[in-house]
Amino acid sequence: MKIAFVGKGGSGKTTLSSLFIRHLAAAGAPVVAIDADINQHLGPALGLDEADAAALPAMGERLALIKDYLRGSNPRIASAETMIKTTPPGEGSRLLRVCEDNPVYDACARPVELDGGAVRLMVTGPFTDADLGVACYHSKTGAVELCLNHLVDGPEEYVVVDMTAGSDSFASGMFTRFDITFLVAEPTRRGVSVYRQYKEYASDYGVTLKVVGNKVHGQDDLDFLRAEVGDDLLVTVGHSDWVRALEKGRPPRFEFLEDANHRALRRLRTAADATYELRDWEHYTRQMVHFHLKNAQTWGNERTGADLAAQVDPSFVLGEGVTAAV
């Protein structure tokens, strides 16, 4: 399952994604966690101290390695330098799987021990002063999109991505790379405004969107969210002493998270698992190609000096039965 957490800045998106990751790990599920937010806070939310979080290898700085590995022997891709964030896989490409060892994980992923299990954590890397005026943050998240385009995941395998805040993810096709998107919304007008943007943008692409109400303190908050988002409201979360202890750097064992919040996390997993039966690999691949051709025409061909439409393998469909190049 590929799962995105989105929401406005300060909504609790990273906290909730980290709780969901802990929930999956405690159940023994294999998890790849990816911090694709411009503010890199997922590592600390999973219990890393600031020094260890800062030392995580940045995917954006290892993009050349990622491209070279994923390209494999694909004859439609002349060189790794001509690959862009939307380049789709084809015959000869190398694919990624959740439960395997490969050079991309070796270079970019680090294990994080959690109560009852461990997860692989990958980060895009922070937006630094050196990037100001010469790069946009999407150049860093492009490494994530490229990996998702080449990822084959199966049932009860999870890739959880903490996305950049607001509607910034619509600057590329990455918002279509997920089986389900959990939008974290506070019970305020600003909190639901991002939901409306996401709902509008995603409606033409079949994106499964569910709202997680956060910081809900009573019936009035619940009624407000129900009135604003309707049936898209999946579950709500209130105050958590466990999370407050985590923010102080003294989290108790995860089993002591409040029962109501454990139930909410189970609802999230049930909703995510239900999308697997609806997965359409052909549709997923068509969307991948659509955004690649769009990016090729608007900037990719000029940037690389190549006709990137030629990278599309018309007979290739990503799926669990596809065998990757070696």
XYZ file of C-alpha atoms in Angstrom:
326
model
C 0.000 0.000 0.000
C 1.272 3.480 -0.882
C -0.110 5.990 1.606
C 0.281 9.774 1.719
C -0.306 12.106 4.639
C -1.082 15.686 3.599
C -2.454 18.808 5.256
C -1.668 22.405 5.995
C 1.394 23.303 8.023
C 0.804 22.758 11.726
C -2.162 20.430 11.235
C -0.371 17.505 12.878
C 0.323 15.707 9.608
C 3.784 14.514 10.610
C 2.681 13.455 14.079
C -0.187 11.379 12.696
C 1.929 9.824 9.973
C 4.523 8.841 12.587
C 1.820 7.292 14.792
C 0.527 5.313 11.821
C 4.038 4.112 11.024
C 4.476 3.002 14.651
C 1.113 1.232 14.508
C 2.139 -0.721 11.402
C 5.550 -1.585 12.823
C 4.020 -2.790 16.088
C 1.835 -5.156 14.056
C 4.910 -6.576 12.330
C 4.150 -5.087 8.910
C 7.049 -4.155 6.586
C 7.211 -0.368 6.226
C 9.200 2.107 4.172
C 8.691 5.588 5.641
C 9.575 8.631 3.529
C 9.854 12.225 4.708
C 9.013 14.337 1.643
C 8.148 17.503 3.557
C 10.188 20.682 3.163
C 10.411 20.678 6.980
C 12.113 17.413 7.839
C 10.447 16.336 11.092
C 9.490 12.701 10.534
C 12.771 11.352 11.945
C 12.366 13.118 15.314
C 8.684 12.133 15.373
C 9.864 8.509 15.111
C 12.175 9.028 18.070
C 15.483 10.030 16.485
C 17.440 12.753 18.208
C 18.219 15.862 16.199
C 21.793 14.795 15.418
C 20.777 11.370 14.100
C 17.920 12.894 12.095
C 20.254 15.454 10.540
C 22.713 12.695 9.587
C 20.159 10.754 7.526
C 21.275 10.482 3.883
C 19.319 12.826 1.614
C 17.673 11.234 -1.413
C 17.998 14.506 -3.316
C 21.775 14.325 -2.999
C 21.839 10.765 -4.320
C 19.617 11.306 -7.330
C 22.340 10.295 -9.798
C 22.726 6.909 -8.077
C 18.944 6.418 -7.977
C 18.594 7.192 -11.683
C 21.498 4.980 -12.681
C 20.114 2.017 -10.736
C 16.500 2.377 -11.879
C 17.475 2.871 -15.506
C 18.927 -0.635 -15.623
C 19.197 -1.776 -19.241
C 16.106 0.065 -20.477
C 16.975 0.779 -24.133
C 14.540 3.704 -24.316
C 16.577 5.739 -21.844
C 19.784 6.948 -23.471
C 21.464 7.863 -20.196
C 20.685 8.432 -16.558
C 21.157 12.157 -17.191
C 18.041 12.181 -19.410
C 15.837 10.747 -16.662
C 13.524 13.208 -14.935
C 11.298 12.811 -11.890
C 8.405 11.445 -13.972
C 10.368 8.973 -16.125
C 8.323 5.753 -16.150
C 9.799 2.261 -16.049
C 9.871 0.044 -19.113
C 11.349 -3.214 -20.298
C 14.832 -3.454 -18.790
C 14.207 -1.015 -15.931
C 15.049 -2.027 -12.397
C 12.142 -1.948 -9.965
C 12.003 -1.454 -6.219
C 10.160 -3.659 -3.760
C 9.367 -3.021 -0.116
C 10.985 -6.208 1.197
C 14.363 -6.403 -0.473
C 17.886 -5.063 -0.292
C 19.083 -2.905 -3.167
C 21.583 -0.095 -3.813
C 18.900 2.594 -3.445
C 18.012 1.450 0.066
C 21.693 0.965 0.885
C 22.413 4.573 -0.069
C 19.247 6.324 1.099
C 17.442 4.284 3.777
C 18.290 3.758 7.416
C 16.603 1.389 9.877
C 14.713 2.975 12.764
C 13.914 0.745 15.709
C 10.407 1.181 17.098
C 8.397 -0.652 19.739
C 7.825 -4.108 18.367
C 9.602 -3.650 15.063
C 11.716 -1.555 12.752
C 11.062 0.495 9.621
C 13.182 1.815 6.786
C 13.308 5.606 6.853
C 14.187 7.696 3.795
C 14.295 11.491 3.606
C 14.437 13.944 0.735
C 16.792 16.205 2.657
C 16.112 19.758 3.827
C 15.847 22.844 1.672
C 19.061 24.708 2.465
C 20.343 28.270 2.052
C 22.401 27.031 -0.913
C 19.166 26.163 -2.726
C 17.671 29.644 -2.440
C 17.269 31.318 -5.815
C 18.648 28.343 -7.765
C 16.323 25.435 -6.997
C 12.803 24.616 -5.907
C 11.884 21.993 -3.356
C 10.293 19.849 -6.048
C 13.776 19.128 -7.372
C 14.337 17.234 -4.112
C 10.991 15.446 -3.988
C 11.633 14.337 -7.573
C 13.769 11.528 -6.149
C 10.728 10.288 -4.213
C 8.479 10.448 -7.275
C 10.992 8.538 -9.378
C 11.215 5.802 -6.748
C 7.423 5.566 -6.445
C 7.159 5.225 -10.235
C 9.448 2.191 -10.054
C 7.999 0.646 -6.886
C 6.028 -2.588 -6.847
C 4.328 -3.157 -3.511
C 2.031 -5.957 -2.455
C -0.706 -6.512 0.134
C 0.225 -5.759 3.744
C 3.372 -3.952 2.598
C 3.359 -0.248 3.320
C 5.056 2.839 1.958
C 4.051 5.850 4.061
C 4.990 9.310 2.770
C 4.810 12.469 4.863
C 4.145 14.959 2.068
C 4.978 18.634 1.813
C 2.332 20.880 3.365
C -0.646 22.375 1.572
C -1.259 21.851 -2.129
C 2.414 21.949 -3.187
C 2.380 18.271 -4.151
C 0.241 19.169 -7.172
C 3.311 20.692 -8.828
C 3.990 17.177 -10.147
C 2.106 13.928 -10.603
C 3.209 12.539 -7.255
C -0.260 13.037 -5.754
C -1.511 10.199 -8.019
C 1.112 7.714 -6.808
C -0.841 6.609 -3.728
C -3.554 4.059 -3.027
C -5.019 6.390 -0.421
C -4.322 9.914 0.786
C -5.065 10.873 4.374
C -5.660 14.606 4.663
C -5.165 15.849 8.207
C -7.512 18.746 8.940
C -8.154 20.807 12.035
C -11.740 21.900 12.739
C -11.184 25.439 11.435
C -11.858 27.268 8.174
C -8.158 27.240 7.342
C -7.973 23.594 8.288
C -10.576 22.554 5.734
C -9.419 24.942 3.006
C -6.574 22.590 2.046
C -9.120 19.768 1.901
C -11.196 21.724 -0.621
C -8.114 22.408 -2.755
C -7.068 18.761 -2.672
C -10.580 17.541 -3.401
C -10.862 19.842 -6.419
C -7.438 19.072 -7.869
C -7.653 15.340 -7.297
C -11.205 14.789 -8.516
C -10.172 14.232 -12.149
C -7.575 11.582 -11.269
C -9.478 9.107 -9.133
C -7.467 9.885 -5.991
C -8.898 8.180 -2.897
C -9.026 10.919 -0.272
C -10.031 10.540 3.359
C -9.965 13.201 6.061
C -8.474 12.663 9.493
C -9.812 15.304 11.857
C -7.115 16.361 14.300
C -7.246 18.440 17.475
C -10.950 17.665 17.803
C -12.027 18.596 21.315
C -15.775 18.173 21.375
C -19.056 17.697 19.576
C -18.966 21.192 18.070
C -15.597 20.444 16.397
C -16.931 17.122 15.128
C -20.116 18.702 13.772
C -18.067 21.370 11.993
C -15.892 18.805 10.208
C -18.874 16.656 9.259
C -20.598 19.687 7.771
C -17.489 20.754 5.819
C -16.130 17.444 4.500
C -19.107 15.098 4.658
C -18.496 11.417 4.014
C -14.779 12.003 3.415
C -14.331 12.293 7.198
C -12.906 8.920 8.217
C -11.914 9.404 11.846
C -11.045 12.092 14.383
C -8.227 12.401 16.906
C -8.181 14.524 20.047
C -5.626 15.415 22.691
C -2.959 12.808 23.444
C -0.841 12.740 26.577
C 1.310 10.124 24.822
C 2.070 12.533 21.977
C 2.790 15.318 24.449
C 5.340 13.051 26.165
C 6.860 12.254 22.756
C 7.234 15.966 22.029
C 9.094 16.314 25.309
C 11.442 13.510 24.288
C 10.073 11.075 26.858
C 7.594 8.832 25.041
C 6.257 5.800 26.901
C 5.984 2.492 25.068
C 3.652 2.702 22.112
C 1.257 0.176 23.659
C 0.335 2.896 26.178
C -1.040 5.214 23.496
C -4.643 6.040 24.366
C -7.194 3.384 23.365
C -9.193 5.864 21.294
C -6.107 6.720 19.258
C -5.234 3.048 18.771
C -8.756 2.562 17.412
C -8.298 5.523 15.069
C -5.055 4.062 13.720
C -6.764 0.720 13.123
C -9.410 2.568 11.102
C -6.679 4.115 8.972
C -5.100 0.744 8.278
C -8.446 -0.848 7.447
C -9.186 1.963 4.990
C -5.743 1.623 3.407
C -5.984 -2.163 3.118
C -9.394 -1.896 1.443
C -7.884 0.074 -1.448
C -5.683 -2.858 -2.459
C -8.624 -4.744 -3.942
C -9.386 -1.669 -6.075
C -5.870 -1.241 -7.415
C -5.684 -0.911 -11.204
C -2.078 -1.199 -12.381
C -2.996 -0.250 -15.949
C -4.648 2.976 -14.783
C -1.706 3.661 -12.489
C 0.735 3.254 -15.382
C -1.360 5.451 -17.704
C -1.334 8.252 -15.137
C 2.424 7.898 -14.820
C 2.827 8.267 -18.586
C 0.374 11.199 -18.692
C 2.388 13.262 -16.239
C 5.671 12.272 -17.840
C 4.543 13.504 -21.260
C 3.214 16.684 -19.671
C 6.506 17.375 -17.894
C 8.509 16.464 -20.985
C 6.643 18.994 -23.090
C 6.635 21.842 -20.591
C 10.257 21.685 -19.424
C 11.904 18.251 -19.612
C 12.783 18.144 -23.312
C 14.393 21.566 -23.164
C 16.236 20.785 -19.929
C 17.709 17.484 -21.137
C 18.012 18.152 -24.867
C 16.195 14.879 -25.571
C 12.750 13.790 -26.706
C 11.542 12.343 -23.425
C 8.333 11.019 -24.965
C 10.551 8.311 -26.471
C 11.181 6.990 -22.941
C 7.621 5.658 -22.772
C 7.359 1.910 -23.370
C 3.804 1.521 -24.745
C 3.608 -2.191 -23.956
C 4.829 -1.942 -20.359
C 2.410 -2.114 -17.418
C 3.792 -1.932 -13.895
C 2.486 -4.671 -11.630
C 3.321 -7.384 -9.141
C 4.004 -9.927 -11.855
C 6.615 -7.793 -13.590
C 10.152 -9.086 -13.337
C 12.786 -6.425 -12.767
C 16.082 -6.265 -14.621
C 19.151 -7.465 -12.750
